[in-house]
PDB file of C-alpha atoms in Angstrom:
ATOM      1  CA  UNK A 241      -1.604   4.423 -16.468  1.00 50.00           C
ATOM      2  CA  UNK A 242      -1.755   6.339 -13.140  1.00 67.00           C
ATOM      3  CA  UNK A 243       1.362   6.338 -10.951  1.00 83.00           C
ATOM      4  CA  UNK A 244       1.807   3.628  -8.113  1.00 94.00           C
ATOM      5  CA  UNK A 245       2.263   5.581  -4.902  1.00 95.00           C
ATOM      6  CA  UNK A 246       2.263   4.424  -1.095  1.00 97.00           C
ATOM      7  CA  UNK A 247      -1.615   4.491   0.363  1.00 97.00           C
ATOM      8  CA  UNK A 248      -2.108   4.815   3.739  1.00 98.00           C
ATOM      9  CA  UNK A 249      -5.093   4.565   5.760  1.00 97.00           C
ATOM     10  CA  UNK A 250      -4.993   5.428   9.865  1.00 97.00           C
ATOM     11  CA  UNK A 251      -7.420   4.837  12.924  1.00 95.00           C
ATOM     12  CA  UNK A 252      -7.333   5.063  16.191  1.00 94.00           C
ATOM     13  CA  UNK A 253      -7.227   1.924  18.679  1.00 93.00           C
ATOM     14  CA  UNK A 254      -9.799   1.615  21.154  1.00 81.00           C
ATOM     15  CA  UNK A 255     -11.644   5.134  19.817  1.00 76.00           C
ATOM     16  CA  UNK A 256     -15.289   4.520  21.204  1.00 69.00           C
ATOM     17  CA  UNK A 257     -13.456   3.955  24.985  1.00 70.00           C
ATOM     18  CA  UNK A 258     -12.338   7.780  24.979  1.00 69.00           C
ATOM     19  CA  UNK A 259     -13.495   9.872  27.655  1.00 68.00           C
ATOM     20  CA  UNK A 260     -13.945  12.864  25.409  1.00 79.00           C
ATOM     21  CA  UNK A 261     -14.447  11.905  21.679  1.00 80.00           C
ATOM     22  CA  UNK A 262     -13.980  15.565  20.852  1.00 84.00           C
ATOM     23  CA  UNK A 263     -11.084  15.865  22.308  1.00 87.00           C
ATOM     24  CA  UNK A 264      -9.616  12.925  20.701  1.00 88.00           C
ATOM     25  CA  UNK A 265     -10.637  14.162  17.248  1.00 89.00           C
ATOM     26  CA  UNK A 266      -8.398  17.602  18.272  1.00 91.00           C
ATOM     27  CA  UNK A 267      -5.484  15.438  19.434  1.00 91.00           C
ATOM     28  CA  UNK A 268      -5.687  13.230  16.047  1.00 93.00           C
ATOM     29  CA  UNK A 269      -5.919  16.150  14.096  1.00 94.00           C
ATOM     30  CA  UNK A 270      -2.592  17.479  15.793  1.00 94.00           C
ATOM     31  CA  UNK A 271      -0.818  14.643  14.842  1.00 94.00           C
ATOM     32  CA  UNK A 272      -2.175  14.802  11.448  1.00 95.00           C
ATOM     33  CA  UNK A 273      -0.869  18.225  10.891  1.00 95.00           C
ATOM     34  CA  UNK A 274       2.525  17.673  12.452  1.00 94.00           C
ATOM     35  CA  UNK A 275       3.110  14.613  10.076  1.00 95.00           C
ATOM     36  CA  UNK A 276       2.251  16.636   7.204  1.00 96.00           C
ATOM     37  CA  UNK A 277       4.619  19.239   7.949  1.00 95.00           C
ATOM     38  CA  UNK A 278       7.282  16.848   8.711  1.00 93.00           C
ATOM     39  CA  UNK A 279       7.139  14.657   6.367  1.00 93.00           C
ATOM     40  CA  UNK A 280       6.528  15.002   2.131  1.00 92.00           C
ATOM     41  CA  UNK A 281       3.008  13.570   1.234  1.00 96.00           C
ATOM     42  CA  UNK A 282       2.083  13.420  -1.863  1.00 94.00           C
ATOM     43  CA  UNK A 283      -1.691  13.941  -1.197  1.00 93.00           C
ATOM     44  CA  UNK A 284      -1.498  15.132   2.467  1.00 95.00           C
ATOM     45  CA  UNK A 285      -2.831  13.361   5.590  1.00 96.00           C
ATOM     46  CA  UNK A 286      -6.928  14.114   6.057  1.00 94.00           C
ATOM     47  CA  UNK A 287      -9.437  13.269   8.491  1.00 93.00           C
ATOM     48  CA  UNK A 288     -12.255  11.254   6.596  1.00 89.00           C
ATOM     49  CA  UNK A 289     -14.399   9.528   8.176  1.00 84.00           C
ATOM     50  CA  UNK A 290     -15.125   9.766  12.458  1.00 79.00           C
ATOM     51  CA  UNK A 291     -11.440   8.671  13.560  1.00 89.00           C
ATOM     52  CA  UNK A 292      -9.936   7.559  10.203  1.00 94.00           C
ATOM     53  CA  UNK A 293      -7.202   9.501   7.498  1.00 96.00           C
ATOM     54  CA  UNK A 294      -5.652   8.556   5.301  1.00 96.00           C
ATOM     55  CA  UNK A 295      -2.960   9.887   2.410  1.00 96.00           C
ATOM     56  CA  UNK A 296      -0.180   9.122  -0.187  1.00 96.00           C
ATOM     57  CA  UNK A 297       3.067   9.164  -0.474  1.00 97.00           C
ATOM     58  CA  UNK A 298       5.849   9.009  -3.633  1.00 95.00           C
ATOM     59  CA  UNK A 299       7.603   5.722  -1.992  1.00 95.00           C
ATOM     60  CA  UNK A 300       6.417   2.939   0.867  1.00 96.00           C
ATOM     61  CA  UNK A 301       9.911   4.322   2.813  1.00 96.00           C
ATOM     62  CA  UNK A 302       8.232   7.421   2.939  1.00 96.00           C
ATOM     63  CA  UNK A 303       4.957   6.357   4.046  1.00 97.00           C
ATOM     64  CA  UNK A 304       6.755   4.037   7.077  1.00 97.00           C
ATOM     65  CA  UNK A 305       8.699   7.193   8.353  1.00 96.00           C
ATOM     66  CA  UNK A 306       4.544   8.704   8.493  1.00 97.00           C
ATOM     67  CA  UNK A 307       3.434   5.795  10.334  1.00 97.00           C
ATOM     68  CA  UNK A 308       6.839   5.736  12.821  1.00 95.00           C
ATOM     69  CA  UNK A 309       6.006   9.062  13.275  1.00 95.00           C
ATOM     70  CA  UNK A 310       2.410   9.481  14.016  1.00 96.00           C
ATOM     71  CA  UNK A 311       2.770   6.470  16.468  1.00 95.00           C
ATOM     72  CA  UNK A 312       5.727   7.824  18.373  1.00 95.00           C
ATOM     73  CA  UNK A 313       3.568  11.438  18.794  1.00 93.00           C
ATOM     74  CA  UNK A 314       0.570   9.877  19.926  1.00 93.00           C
ATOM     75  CA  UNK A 315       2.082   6.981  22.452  1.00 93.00           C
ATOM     76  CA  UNK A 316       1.559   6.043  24.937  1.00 91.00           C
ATOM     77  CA  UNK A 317      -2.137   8.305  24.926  1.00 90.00           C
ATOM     78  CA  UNK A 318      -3.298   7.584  21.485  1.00 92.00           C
ATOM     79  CA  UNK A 319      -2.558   4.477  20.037  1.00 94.00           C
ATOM     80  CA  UNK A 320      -3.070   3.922  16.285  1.00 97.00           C
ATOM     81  CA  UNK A 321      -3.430   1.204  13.475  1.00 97.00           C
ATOM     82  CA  UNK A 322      -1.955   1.889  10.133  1.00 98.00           C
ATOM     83  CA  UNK A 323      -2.683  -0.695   6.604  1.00 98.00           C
ATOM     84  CA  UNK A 324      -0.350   0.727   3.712  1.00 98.00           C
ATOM     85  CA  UNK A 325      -0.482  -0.003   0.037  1.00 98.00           C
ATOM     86  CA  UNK A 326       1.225   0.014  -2.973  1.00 97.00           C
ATOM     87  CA  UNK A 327      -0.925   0.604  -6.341  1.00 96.00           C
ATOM     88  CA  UNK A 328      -2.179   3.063  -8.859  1.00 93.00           C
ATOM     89  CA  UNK A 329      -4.586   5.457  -7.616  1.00 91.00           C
ATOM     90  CA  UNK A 330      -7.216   7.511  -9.466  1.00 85.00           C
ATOM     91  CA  UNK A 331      -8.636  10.901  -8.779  1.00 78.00           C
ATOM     92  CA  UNK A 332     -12.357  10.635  -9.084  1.00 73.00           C
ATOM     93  CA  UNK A 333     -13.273  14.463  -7.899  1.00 76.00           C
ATOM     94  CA  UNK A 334     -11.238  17.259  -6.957  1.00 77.00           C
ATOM     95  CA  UNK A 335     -13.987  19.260  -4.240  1.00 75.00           C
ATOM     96  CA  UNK A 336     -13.822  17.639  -2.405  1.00 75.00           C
ATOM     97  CA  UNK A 337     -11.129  15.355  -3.144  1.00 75.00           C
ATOM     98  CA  UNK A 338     -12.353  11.375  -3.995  1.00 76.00           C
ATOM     99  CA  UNK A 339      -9.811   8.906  -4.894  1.00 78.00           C
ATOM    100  CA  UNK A 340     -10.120   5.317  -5.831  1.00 80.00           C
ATOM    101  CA  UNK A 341      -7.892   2.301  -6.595  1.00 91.00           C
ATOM    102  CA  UNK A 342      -5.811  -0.713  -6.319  1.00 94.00           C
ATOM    103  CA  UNK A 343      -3.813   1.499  -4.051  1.00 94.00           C
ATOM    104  CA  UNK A 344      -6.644   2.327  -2.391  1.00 95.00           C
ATOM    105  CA  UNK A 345      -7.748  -1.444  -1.762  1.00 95.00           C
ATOM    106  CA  UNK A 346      -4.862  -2.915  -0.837  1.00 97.00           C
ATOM    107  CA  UNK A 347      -4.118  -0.268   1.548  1.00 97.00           C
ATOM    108  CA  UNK A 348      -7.823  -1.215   3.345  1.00 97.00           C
ATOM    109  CA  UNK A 349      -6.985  -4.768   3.005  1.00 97.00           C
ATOM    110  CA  UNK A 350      -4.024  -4.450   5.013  1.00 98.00           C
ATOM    111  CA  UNK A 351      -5.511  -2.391   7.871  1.00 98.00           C
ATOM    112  CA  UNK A 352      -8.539  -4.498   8.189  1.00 98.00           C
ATOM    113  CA  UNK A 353      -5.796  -7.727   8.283  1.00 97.00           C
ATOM    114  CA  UNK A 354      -3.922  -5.662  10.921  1.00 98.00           C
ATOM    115  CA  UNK A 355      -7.147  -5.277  13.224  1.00 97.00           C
ATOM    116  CA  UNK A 356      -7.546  -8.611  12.728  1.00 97.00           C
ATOM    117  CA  UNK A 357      -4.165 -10.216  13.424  1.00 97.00           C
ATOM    118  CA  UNK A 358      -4.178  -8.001  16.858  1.00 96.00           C
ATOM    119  CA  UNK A 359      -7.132  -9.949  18.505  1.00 95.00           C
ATOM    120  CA  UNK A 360      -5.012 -12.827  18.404  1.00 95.00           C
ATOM    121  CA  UNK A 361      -3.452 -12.994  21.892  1.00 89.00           C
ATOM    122  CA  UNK A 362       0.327 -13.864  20.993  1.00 92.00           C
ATOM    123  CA  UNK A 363       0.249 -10.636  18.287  1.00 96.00           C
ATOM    124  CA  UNK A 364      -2.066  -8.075  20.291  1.00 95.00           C
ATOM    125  CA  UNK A 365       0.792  -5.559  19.509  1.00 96.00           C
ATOM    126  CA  UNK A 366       0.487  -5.672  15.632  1.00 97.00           C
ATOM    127  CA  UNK A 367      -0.648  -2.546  14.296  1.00 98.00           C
ATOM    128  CA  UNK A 368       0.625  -2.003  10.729  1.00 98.00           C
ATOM    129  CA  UNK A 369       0.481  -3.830   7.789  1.00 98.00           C
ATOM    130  CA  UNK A 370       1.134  -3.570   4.106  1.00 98.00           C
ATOM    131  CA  UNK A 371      -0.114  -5.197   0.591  1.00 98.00           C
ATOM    132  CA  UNK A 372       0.884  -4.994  -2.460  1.00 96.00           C
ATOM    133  CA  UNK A 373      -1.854  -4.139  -5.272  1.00 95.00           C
ATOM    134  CA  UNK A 374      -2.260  -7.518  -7.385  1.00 91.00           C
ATOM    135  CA  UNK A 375      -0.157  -7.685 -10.430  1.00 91.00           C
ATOM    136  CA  UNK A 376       2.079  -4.838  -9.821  1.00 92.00           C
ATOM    137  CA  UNK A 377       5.333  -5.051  -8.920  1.00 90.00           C
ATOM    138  CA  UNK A 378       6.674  -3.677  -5.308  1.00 93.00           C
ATOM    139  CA  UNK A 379       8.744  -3.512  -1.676  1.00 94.00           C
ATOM    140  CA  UNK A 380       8.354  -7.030  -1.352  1.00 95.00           C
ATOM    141  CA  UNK A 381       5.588  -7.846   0.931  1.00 95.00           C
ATOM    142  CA  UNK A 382       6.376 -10.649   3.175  1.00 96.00           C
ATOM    143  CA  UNK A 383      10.111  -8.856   3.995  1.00 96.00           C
ATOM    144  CA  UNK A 384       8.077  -5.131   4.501  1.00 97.00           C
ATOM    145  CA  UNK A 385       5.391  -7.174   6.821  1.00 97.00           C
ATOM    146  CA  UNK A 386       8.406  -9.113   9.144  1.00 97.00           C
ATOM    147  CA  UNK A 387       9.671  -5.823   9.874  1.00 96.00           C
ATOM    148  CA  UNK A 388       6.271  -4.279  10.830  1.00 97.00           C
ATOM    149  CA  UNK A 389       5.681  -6.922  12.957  1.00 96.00           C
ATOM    150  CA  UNK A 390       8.808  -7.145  15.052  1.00 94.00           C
ATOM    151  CA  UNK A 391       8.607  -2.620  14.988  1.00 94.00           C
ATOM    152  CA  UNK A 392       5.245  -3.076  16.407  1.00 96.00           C
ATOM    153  CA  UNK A 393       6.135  -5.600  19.068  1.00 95.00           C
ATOM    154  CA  UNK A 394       8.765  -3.319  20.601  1.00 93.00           C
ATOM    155  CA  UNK A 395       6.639  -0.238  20.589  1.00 94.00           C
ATOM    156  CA  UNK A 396       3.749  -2.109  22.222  1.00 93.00           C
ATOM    157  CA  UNK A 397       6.435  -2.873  25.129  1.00 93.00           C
ATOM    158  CA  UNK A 398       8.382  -0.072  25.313  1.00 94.00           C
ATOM    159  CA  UNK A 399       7.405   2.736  28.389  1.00 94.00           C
ATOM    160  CA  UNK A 400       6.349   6.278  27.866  1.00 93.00           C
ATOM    161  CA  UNK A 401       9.932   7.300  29.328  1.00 92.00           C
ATOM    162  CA  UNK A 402      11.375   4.996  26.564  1.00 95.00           C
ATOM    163  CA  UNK A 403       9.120   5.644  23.747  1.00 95.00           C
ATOM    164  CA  UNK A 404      10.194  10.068  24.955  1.00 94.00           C
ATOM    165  CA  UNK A 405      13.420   8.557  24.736  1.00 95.00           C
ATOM    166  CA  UNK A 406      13.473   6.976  21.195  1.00 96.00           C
ATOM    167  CA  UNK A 407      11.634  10.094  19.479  1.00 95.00           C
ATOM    168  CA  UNK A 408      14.329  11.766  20.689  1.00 95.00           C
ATOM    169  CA  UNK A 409      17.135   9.496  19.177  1.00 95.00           C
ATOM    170  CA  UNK A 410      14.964   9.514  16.231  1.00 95.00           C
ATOM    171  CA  UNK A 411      14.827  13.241  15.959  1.00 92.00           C
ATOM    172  CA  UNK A 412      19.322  13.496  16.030  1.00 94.00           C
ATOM    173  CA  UNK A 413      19.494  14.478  19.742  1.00 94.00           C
ATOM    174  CA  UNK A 414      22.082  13.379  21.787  1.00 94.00           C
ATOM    175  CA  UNK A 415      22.035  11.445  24.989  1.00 94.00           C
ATOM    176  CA  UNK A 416      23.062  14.198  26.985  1.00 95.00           C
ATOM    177  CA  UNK A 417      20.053  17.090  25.213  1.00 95.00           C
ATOM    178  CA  UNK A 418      17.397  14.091  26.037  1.00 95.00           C
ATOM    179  CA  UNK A 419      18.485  13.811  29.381  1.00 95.00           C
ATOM    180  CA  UNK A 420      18.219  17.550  29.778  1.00 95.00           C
ATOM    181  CA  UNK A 421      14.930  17.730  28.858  1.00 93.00           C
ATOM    182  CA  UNK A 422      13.772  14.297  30.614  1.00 91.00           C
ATOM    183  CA  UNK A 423      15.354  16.023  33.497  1.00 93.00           C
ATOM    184  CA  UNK A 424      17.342  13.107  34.221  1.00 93.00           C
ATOM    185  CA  UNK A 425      21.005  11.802  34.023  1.00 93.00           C
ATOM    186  CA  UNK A 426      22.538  10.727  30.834  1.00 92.00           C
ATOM    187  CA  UNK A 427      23.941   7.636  32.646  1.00 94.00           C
ATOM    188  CA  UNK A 428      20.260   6.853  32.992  1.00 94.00           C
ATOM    189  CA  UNK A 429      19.356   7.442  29.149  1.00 95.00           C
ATOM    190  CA  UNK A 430      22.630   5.445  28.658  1.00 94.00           C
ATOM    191  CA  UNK A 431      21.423   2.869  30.348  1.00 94.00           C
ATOM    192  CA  UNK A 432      17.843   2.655  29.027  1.00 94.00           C
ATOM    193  CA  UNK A 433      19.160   3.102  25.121  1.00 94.00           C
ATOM    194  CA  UNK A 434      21.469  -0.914  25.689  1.00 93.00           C
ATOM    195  CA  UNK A 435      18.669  -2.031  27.754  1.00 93.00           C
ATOM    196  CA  UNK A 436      15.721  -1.602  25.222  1.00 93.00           C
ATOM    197  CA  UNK A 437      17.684  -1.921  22.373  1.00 92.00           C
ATOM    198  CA  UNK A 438      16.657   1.869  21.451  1.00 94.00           C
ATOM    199  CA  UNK A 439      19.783   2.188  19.143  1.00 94.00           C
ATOM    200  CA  UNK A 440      19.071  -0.783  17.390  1.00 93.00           C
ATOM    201  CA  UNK A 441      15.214   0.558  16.799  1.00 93.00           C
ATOM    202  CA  UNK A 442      17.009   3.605  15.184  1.00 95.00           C
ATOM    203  CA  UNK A 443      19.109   1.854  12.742  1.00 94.00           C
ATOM    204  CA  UNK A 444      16.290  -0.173  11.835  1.00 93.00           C
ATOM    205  CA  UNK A 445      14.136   3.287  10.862  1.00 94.00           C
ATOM    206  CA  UNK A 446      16.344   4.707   8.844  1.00 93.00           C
ATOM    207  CA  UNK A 447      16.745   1.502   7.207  1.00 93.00           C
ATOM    208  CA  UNK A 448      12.701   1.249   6.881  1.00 93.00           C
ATOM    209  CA  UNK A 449      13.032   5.102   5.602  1.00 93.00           C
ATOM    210  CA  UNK A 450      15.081   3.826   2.513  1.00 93.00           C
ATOM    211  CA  UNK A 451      12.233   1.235   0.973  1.00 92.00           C
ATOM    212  CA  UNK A 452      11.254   1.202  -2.535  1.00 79.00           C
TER     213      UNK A 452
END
């Protein structure tokens, strides 16, 4: 039996409005590279197909820290949808790599659900979602999918300042190095952390970082 990793498969939002699709293509494969470097993949992020990657990781906490990540880089700018799996997945090639599997499907399943649920007005914020590969045991789904929902819903409202702000919480920094390089007060990054709840968005990732 093949191990059950954490699938994920990435686009980008709104890709065929860009300005320069070339350009977009080199910022998506920045943010591709800087996850991989970041964070431990098991099969590392790739660009497949036009605007879509996708890779694996050893545990779904893993795989949300990739997805928190890469939508933190490319915000406000590049905004990007994320489905994630859980399942076995099998190597079909090596050169160049093919891989197939419940992992696999579940993780598409999930991102085409995610598209989906956003052109519904009241959840035009949702951008992740995860499934669970039928018959295997996992993070439970509808507990993984609440918190995706509610971490999307902030992001979608937060500012660039903000969003600068909470990478920078997220990365250790303290108030006073963020407002440094904002080139701001730290009363002010005080007062935006209580005000958007940015602390409480940190807890919650490290929290995310710890699933199955």
């Amino acid at each position: 039996m093949s191990p059950l990793v954490a699938t994920l498969i990435g686009d980008v939002v709104g890709s065929r409005d860009a300005g320069s699709r070339a350009g977009l293509h080199a910022r998506l494969e920045d943010l591709v590279s800087q996850v991989n470097e970041t964070t431990d993949p098991l099969v590392p992020l790739r660009i497949t197909v036009g605007d879509e990657y996708q890779g694996c990781w050893a545990s779904l906490g893993d795989a949300l820290v990739a997805v928190r990540t890469l939508r933190l880089a490319g915000l406000p700018q590049v905004d990007l949808r994320h489905g994630l799996g859980w399942g076995e997945v099998s190597v079909l090639s090596e050169s160049p790599r093919v891989e197939d599997g419940p992992g696999w499907w579940a993780a598409r399943a999930a991102i085409e659900y995610a598209a989906a649920e956003a052109r519904r007005a009241g959840l035009r914020h949702v951008r992740t979602a995860y499934r669970c590969a039928e018959g295997v045991a996992g993070p439970d789904q509808a507990a993984v999918n609440a918190a995706l929902l509610l971490r999307d819903q902030v992001l979608g409202g937060l500012s660039g300042r903000s969003l600068s702000v909470l990478s920078g919480l997220i990365e250790g920094r303290t108030q006073r190095e963020i407002a440094d390089a904002e080139g701001v007060s730290a009363s002010a990054i005080s007062q935006r952390v209580r005000s958007d709840g940015l602390a409480v968005l940190v807890a919650a990732e490290e929290m995310l970082g710890r699933v199955g």
